[in-house]
PDB file of N, CA and C in Angstrom:
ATOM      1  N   UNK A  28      10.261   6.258  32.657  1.00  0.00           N
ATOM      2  CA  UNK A  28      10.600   5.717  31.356  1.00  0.00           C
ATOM      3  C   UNK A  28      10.506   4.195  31.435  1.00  0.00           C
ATOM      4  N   UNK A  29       9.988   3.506  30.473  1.00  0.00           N
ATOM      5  CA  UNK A  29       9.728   2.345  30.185  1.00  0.00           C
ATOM      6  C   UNK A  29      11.212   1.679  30.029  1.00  0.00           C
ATOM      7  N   UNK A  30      11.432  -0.012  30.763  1.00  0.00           N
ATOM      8  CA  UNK A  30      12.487  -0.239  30.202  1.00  0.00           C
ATOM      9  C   UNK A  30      12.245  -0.863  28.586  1.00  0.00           C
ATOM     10  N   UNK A  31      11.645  -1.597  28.285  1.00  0.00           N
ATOM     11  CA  UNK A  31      10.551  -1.788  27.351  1.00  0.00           C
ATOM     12  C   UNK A  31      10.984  -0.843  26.192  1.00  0.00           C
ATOM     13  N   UNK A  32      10.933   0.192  26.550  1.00  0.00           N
ATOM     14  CA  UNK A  32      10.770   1.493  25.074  1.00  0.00           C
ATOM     15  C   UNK A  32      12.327   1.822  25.045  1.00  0.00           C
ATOM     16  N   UNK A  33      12.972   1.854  26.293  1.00  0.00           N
ATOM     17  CA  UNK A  33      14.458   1.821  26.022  1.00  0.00           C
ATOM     18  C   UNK A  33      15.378   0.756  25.380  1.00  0.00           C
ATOM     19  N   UNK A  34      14.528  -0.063  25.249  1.00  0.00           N
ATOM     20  CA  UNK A  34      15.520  -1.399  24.916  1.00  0.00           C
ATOM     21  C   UNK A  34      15.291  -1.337  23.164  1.00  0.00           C
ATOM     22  N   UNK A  35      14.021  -0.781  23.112  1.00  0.00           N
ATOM     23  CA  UNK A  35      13.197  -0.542  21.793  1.00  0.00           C
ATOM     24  C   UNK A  35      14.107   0.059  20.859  1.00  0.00           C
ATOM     25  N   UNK A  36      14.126   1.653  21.873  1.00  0.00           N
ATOM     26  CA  UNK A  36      14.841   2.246  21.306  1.00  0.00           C
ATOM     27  C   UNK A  36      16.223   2.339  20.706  1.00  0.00           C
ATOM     28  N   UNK A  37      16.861   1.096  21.460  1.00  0.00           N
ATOM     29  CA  UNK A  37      18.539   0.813  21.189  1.00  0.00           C
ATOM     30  C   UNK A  37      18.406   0.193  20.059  1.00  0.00           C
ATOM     31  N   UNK A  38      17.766  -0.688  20.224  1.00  0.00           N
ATOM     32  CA  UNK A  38      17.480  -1.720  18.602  1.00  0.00           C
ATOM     33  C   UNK A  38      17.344  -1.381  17.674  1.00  0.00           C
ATOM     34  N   UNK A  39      16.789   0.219  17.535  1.00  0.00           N
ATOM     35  CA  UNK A  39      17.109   0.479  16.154  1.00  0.00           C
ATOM     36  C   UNK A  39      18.000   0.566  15.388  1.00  0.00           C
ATOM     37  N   UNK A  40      18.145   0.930  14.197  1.00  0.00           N
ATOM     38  CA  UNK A  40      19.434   0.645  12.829  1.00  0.00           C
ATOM     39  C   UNK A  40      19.925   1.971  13.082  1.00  0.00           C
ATOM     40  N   UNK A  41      21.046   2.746  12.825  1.00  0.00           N
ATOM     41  CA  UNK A  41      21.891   3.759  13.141  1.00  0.00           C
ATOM     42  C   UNK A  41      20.733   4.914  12.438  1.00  0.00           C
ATOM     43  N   UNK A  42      20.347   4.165  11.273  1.00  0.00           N
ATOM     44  CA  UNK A  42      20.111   5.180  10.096  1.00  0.00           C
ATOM     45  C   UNK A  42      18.330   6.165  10.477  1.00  0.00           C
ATOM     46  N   UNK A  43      17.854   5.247  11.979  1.00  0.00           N
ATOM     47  CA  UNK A  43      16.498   5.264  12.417  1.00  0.00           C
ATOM     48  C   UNK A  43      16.781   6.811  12.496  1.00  0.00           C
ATOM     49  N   UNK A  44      15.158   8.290  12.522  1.00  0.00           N
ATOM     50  CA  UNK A  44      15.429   8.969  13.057  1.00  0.00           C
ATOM     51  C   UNK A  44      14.503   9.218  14.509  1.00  0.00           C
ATOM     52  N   UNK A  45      15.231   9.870  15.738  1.00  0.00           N
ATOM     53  CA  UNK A  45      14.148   9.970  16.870  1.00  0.00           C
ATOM     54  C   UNK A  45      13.798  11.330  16.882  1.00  0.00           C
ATOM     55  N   UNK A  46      12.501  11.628  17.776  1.00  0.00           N
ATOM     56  CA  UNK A  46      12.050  13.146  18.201  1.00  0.00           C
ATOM     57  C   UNK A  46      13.341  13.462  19.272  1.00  0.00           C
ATOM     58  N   UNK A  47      12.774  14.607  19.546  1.00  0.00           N
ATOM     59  CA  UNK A  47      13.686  15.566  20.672  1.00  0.00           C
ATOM     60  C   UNK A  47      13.491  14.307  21.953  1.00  0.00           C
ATOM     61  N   UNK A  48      12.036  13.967  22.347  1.00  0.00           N
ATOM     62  CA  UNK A  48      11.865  13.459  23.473  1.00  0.00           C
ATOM     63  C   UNK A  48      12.635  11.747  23.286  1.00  0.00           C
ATOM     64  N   UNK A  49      12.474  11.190  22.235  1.00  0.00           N
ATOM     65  CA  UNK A  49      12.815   9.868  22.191  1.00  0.00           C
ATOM     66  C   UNK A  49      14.368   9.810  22.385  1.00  0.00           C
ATOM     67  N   UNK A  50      15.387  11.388  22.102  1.00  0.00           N
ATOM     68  CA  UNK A  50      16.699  10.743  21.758  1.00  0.00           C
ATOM     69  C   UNK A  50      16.937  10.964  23.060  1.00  0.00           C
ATOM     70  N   UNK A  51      16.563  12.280  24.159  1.00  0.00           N
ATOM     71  CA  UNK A  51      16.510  12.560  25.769  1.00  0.00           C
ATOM     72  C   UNK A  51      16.219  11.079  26.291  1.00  0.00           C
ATOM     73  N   UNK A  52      14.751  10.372  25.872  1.00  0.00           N
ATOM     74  CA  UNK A  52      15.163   9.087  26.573  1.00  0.00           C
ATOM     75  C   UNK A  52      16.185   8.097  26.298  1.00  0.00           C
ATOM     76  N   UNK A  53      16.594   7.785  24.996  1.00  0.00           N
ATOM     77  CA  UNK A  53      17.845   6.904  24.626  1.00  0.00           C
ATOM     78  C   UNK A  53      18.886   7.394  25.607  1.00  0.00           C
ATOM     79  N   UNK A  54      19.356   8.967  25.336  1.00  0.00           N
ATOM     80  CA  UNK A  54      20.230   9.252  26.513  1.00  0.00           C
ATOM     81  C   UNK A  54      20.334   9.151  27.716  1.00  0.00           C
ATOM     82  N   UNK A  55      19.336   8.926  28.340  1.00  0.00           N
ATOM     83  CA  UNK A  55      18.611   9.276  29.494  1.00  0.00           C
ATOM     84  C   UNK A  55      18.949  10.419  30.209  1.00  0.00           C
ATOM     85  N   UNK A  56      18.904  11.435  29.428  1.00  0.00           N
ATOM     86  CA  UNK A  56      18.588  12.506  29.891  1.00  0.00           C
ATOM     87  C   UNK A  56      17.159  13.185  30.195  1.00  0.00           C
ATOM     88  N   UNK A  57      17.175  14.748  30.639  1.00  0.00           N
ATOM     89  CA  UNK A  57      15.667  15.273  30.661  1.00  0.00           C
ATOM     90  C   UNK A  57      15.520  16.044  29.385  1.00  0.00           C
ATOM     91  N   UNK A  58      14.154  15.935  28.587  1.00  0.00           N
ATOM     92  CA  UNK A  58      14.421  16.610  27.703  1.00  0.00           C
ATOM     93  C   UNK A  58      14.940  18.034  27.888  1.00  0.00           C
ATOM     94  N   UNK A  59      15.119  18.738  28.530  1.00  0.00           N
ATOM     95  CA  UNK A  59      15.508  19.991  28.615  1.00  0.00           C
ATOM     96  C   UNK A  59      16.966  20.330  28.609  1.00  0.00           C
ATOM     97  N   UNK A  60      17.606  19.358  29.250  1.00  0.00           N
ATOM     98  CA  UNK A  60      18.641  19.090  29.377  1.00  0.00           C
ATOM     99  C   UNK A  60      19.387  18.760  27.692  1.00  0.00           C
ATOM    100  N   UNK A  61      18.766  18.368  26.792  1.00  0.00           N
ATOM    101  CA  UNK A  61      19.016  17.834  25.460  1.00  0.00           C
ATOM    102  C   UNK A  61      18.454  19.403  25.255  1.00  0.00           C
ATOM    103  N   UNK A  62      17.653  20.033  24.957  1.00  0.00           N
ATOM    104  CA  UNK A  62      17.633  21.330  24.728  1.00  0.00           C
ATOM    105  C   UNK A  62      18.315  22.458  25.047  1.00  0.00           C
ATOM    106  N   UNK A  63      18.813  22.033  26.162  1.00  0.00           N
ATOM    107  CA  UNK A  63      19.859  23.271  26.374  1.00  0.00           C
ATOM    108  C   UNK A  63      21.070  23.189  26.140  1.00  0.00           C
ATOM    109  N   UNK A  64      21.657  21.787  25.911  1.00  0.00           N
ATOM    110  CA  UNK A  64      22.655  21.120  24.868  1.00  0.00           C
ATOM    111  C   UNK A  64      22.423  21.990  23.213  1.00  0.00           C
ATOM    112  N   UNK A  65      21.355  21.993  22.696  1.00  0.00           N
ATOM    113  CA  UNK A  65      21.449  22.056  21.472  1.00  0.00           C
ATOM    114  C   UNK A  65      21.538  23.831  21.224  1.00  0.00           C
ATOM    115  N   UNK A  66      20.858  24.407  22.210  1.00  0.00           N
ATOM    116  CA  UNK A  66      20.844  25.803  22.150  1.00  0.00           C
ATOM    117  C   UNK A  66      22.375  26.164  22.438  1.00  0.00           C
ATOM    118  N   UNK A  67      23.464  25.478  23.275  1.00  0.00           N
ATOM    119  CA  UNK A  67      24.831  25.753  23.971  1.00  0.00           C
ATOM    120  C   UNK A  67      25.177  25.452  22.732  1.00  0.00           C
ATOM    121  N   UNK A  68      24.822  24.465  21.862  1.00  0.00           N
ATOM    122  CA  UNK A  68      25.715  24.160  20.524  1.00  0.00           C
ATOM    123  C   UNK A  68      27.143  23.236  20.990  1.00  0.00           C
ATOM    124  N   UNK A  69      26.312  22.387  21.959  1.00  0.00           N
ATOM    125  CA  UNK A  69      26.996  21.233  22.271  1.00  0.00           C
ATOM    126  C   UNK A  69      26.331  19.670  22.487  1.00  0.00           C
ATOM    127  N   UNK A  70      26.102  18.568  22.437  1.00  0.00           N
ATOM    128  CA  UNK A  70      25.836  17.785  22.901  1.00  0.00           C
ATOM    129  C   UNK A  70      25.484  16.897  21.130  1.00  0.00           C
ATOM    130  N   UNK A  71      24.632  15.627  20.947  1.00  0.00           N
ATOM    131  CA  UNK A  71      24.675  14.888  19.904  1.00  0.00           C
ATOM    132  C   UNK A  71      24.447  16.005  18.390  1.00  0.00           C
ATOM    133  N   UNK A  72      24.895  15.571  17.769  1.00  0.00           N
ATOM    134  CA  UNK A  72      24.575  15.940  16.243  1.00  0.00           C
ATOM    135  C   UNK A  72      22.765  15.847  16.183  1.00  0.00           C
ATOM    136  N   UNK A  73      22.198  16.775  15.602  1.00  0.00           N
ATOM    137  CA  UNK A  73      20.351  16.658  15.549  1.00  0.00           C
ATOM    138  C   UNK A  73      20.886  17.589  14.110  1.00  0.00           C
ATOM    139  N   UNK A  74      19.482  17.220  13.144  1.00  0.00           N
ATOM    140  CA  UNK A  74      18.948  17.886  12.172  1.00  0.00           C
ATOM    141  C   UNK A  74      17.585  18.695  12.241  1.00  0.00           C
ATOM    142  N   UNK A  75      17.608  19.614  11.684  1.00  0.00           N
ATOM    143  CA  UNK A  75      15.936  19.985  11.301  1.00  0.00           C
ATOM    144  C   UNK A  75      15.305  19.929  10.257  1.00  0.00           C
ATOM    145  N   UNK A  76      14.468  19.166  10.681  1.00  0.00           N
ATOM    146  CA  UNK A  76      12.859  19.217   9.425  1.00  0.00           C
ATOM    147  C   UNK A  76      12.009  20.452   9.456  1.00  0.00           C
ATOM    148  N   UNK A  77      12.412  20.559   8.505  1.00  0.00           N
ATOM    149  CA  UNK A  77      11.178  22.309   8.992  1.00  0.00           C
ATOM    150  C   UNK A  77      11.717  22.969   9.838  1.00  0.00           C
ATOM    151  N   UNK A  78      10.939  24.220  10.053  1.00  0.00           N
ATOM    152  CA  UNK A  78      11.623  24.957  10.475  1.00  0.00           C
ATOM    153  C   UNK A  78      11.333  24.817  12.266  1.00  0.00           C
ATOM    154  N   UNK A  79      10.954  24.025  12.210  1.00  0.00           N
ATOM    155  CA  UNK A  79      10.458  23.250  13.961  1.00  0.00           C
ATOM    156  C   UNK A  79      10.808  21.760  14.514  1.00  0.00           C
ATOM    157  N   UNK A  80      10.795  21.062  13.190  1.00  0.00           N
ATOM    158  CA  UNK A  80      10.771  19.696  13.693  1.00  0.00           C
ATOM    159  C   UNK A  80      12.577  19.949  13.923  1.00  0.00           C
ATOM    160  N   UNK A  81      13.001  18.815  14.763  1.00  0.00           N
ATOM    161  CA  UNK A  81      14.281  18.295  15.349  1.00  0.00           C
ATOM    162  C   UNK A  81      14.403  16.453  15.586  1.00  0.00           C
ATOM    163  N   UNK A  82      15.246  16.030  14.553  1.00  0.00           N
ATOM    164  CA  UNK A  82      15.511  14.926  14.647  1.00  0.00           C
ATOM    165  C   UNK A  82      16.700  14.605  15.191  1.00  0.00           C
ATOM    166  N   UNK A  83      17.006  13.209  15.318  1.00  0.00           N
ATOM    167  CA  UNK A  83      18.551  12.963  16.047  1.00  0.00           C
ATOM    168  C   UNK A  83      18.709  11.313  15.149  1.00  0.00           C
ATOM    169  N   UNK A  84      20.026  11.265  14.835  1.00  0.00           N
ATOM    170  CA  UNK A  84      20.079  10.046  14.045  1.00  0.00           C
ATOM    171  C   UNK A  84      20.507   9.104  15.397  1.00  0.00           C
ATOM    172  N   UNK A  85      19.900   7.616  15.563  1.00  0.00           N
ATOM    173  CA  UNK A  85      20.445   6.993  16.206  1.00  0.00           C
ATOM    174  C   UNK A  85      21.801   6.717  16.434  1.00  0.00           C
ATOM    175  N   UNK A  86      22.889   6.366  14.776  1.00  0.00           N
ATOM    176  CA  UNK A  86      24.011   6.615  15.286  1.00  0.00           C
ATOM    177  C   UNK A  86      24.706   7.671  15.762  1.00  0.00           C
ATOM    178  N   UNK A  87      23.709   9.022  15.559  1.00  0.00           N
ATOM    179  CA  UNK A  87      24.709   9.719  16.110  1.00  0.00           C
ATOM    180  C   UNK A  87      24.878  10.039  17.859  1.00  0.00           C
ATOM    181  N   UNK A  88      23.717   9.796  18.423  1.00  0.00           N
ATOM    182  CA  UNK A  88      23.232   9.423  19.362  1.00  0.00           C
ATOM    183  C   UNK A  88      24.630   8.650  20.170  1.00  0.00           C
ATOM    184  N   UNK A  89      24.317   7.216  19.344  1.00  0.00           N
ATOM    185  CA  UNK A  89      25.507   5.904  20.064  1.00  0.00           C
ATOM    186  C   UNK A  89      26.865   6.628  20.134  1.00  0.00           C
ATOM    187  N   UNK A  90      27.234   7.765  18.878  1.00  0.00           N
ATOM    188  CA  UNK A  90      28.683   7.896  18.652  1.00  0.00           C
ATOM    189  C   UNK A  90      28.972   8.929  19.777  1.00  0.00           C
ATOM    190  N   UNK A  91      28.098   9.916  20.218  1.00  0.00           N
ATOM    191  CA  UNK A  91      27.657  10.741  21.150  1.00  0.00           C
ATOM    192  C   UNK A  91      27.509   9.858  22.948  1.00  0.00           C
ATOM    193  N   UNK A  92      27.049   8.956  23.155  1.00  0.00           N
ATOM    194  CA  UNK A  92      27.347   8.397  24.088  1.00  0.00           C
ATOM    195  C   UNK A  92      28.410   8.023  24.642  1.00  0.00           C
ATOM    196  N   UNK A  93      29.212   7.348  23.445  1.00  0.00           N
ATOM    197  CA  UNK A  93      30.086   6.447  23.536  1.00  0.00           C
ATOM    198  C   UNK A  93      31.031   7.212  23.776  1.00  0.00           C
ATOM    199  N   UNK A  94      31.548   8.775  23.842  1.00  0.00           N
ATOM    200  CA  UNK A  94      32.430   9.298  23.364  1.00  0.00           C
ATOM    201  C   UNK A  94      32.333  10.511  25.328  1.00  0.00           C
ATOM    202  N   UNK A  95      31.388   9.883  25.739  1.00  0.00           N
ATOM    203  CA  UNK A  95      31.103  10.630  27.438  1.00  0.00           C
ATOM    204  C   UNK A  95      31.673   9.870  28.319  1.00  0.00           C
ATOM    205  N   UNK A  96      32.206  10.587  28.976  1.00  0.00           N
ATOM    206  CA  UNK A  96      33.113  10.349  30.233  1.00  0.00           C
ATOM    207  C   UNK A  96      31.919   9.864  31.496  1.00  0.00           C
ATOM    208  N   UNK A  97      31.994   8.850  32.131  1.00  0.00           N
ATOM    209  CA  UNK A  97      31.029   8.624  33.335  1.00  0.00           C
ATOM    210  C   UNK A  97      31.558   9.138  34.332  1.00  0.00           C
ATOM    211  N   UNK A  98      30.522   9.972  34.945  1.00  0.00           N
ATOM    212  CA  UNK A  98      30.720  10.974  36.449  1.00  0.00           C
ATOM    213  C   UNK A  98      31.668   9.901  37.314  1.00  0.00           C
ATOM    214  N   UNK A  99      31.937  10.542  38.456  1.00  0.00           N
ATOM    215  CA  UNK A  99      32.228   9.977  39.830  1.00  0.00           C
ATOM    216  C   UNK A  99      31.390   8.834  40.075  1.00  0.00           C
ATOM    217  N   UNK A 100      30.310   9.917  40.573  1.00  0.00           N
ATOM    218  CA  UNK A 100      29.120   9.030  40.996  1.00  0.00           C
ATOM    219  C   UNK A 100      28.768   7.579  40.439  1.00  0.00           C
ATOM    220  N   UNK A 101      29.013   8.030  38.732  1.00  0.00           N
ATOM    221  CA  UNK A 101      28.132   6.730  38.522  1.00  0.00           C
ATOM    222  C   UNK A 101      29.302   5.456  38.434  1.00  0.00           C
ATOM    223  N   UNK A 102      30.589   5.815  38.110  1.00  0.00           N
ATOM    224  CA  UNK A 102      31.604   5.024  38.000  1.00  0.00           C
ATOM    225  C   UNK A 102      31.780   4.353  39.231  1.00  0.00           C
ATOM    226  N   UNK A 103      31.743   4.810  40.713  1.00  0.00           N
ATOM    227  CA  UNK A 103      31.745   4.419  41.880  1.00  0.00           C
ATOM    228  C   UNK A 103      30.310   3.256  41.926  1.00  0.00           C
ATOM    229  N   UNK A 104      29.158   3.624  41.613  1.00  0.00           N
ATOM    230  CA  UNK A 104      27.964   2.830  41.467  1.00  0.00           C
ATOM    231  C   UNK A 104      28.188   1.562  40.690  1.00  0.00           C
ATOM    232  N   UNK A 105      28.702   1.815  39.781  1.00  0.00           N
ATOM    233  CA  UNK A 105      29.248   0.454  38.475  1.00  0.00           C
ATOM    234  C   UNK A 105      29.872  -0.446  39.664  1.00  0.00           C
ATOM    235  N   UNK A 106      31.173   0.487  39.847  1.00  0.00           N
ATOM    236  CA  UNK A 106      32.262  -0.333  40.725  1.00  0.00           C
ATOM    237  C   UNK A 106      31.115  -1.068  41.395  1.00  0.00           C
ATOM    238  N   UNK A 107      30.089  -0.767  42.538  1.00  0.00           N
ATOM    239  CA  UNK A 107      30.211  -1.608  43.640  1.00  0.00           C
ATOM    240  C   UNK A 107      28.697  -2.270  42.814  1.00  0.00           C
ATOM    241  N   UNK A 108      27.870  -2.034  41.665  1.00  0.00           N
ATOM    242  CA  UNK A 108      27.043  -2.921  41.085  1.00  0.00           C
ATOM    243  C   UNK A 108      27.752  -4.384  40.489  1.00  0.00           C
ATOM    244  N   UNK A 109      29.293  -4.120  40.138  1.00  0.00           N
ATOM    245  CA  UNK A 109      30.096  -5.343  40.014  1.00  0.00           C
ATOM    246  C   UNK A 109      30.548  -6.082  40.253  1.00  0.00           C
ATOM    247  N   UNK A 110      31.112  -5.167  41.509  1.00  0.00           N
ATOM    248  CA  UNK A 110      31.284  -6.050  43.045  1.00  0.00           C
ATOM    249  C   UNK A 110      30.629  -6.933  44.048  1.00  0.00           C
ATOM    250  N   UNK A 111      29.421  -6.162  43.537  1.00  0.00           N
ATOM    251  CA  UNK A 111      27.729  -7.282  44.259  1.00  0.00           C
ATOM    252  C   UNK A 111      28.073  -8.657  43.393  1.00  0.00           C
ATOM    253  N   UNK A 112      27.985  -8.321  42.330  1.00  0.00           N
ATOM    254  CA  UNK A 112      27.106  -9.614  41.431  1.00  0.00           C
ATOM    255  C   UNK A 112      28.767 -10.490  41.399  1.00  0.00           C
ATOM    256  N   UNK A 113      29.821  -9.811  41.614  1.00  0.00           N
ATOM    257  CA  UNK A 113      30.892 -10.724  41.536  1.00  0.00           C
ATOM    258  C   UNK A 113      31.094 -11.561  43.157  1.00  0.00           C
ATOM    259  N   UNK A 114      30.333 -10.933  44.315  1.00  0.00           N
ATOM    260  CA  UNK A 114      30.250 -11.516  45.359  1.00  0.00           C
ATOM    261  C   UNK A 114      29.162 -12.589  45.703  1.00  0.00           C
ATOM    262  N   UNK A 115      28.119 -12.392  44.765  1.00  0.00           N
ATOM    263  CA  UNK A 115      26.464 -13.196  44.614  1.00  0.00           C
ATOM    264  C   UNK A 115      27.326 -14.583  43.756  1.00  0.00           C
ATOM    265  N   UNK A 116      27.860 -14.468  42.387  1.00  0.00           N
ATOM    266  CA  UNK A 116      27.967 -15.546  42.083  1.00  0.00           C
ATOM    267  C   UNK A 116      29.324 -16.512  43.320  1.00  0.00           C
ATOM    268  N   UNK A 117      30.058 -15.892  43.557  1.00  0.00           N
ATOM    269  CA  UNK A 117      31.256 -16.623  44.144  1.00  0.00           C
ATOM    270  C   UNK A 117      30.353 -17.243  45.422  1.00  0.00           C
ATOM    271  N   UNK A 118      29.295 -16.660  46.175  1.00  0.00           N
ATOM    272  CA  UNK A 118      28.409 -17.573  46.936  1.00  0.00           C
ATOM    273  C   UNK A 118      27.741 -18.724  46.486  1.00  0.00           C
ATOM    274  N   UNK A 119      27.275 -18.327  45.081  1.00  0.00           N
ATOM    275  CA  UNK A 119      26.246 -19.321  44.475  1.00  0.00           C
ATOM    276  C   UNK A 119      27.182 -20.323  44.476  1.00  0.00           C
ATOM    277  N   UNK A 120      28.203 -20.079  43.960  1.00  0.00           N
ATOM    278  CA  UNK A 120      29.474 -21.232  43.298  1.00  0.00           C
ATOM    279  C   UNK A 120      30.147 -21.853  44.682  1.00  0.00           C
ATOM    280  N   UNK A 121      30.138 -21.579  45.819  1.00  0.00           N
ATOM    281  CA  UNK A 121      30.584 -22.287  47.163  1.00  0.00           C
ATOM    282  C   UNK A 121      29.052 -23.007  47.404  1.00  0.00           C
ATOM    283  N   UNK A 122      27.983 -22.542  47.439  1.00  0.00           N
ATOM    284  CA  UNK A 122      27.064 -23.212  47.991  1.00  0.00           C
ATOM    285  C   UNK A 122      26.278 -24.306  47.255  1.00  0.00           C
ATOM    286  N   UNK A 123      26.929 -24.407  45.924  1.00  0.00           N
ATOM    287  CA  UNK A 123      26.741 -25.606  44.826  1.00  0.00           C
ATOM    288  C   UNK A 123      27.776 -26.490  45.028  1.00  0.00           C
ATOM    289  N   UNK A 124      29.032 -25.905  45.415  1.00  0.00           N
ATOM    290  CA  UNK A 124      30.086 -27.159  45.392  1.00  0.00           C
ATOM    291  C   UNK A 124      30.617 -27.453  46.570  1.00  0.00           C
TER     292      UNK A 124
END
């Protein structure tokens, strides 16, 4: 996935609508994974166009993100991605002054 098309994709207005594959990448999920969400009759709010098409509103998307608990894993990853950059600047800031 492009970071490029993800950043794209955030920028849109709530009211934007995405395909199946565009809202899997906003999420960053696999699309299948967003499909088997929608078949469980769990995961973001989506509409249908026809009796095939599947849209997803951007806000519902954000309200759907925002509202997920972060794993172990990735909360532990944050932690020590914060911990880097809070140890990088406190170097920068001794080796300037």
């Amino acid at each position: 996935m492009e970071k490029n098309l993800l950043a794209e994709l955030h920028s849109l207005p709530d009211e934007a609508l995405l395909t199946a594959d565009e809202a899997a990448q906003f999420l960053r999920l696999k699309y299948t994974t967003l499909a088997w969400y929608r078949c469980q009759g769990v995961g973001p709010k989506f509409s249908r166009v026809g009796p095939k098409l599947i849209r997803y509103r951007v806000g519902d998307l954000r309200e759907y993100a925002s509202g997920q608990a972060m794993g172990d894993g990735v909360q532990r990853a944050a932690q020590a991605a914060l911990a880097g950059r809070r140890r990088a600047a406190s170097l920068r800031k001794n080796s300037e002054g």
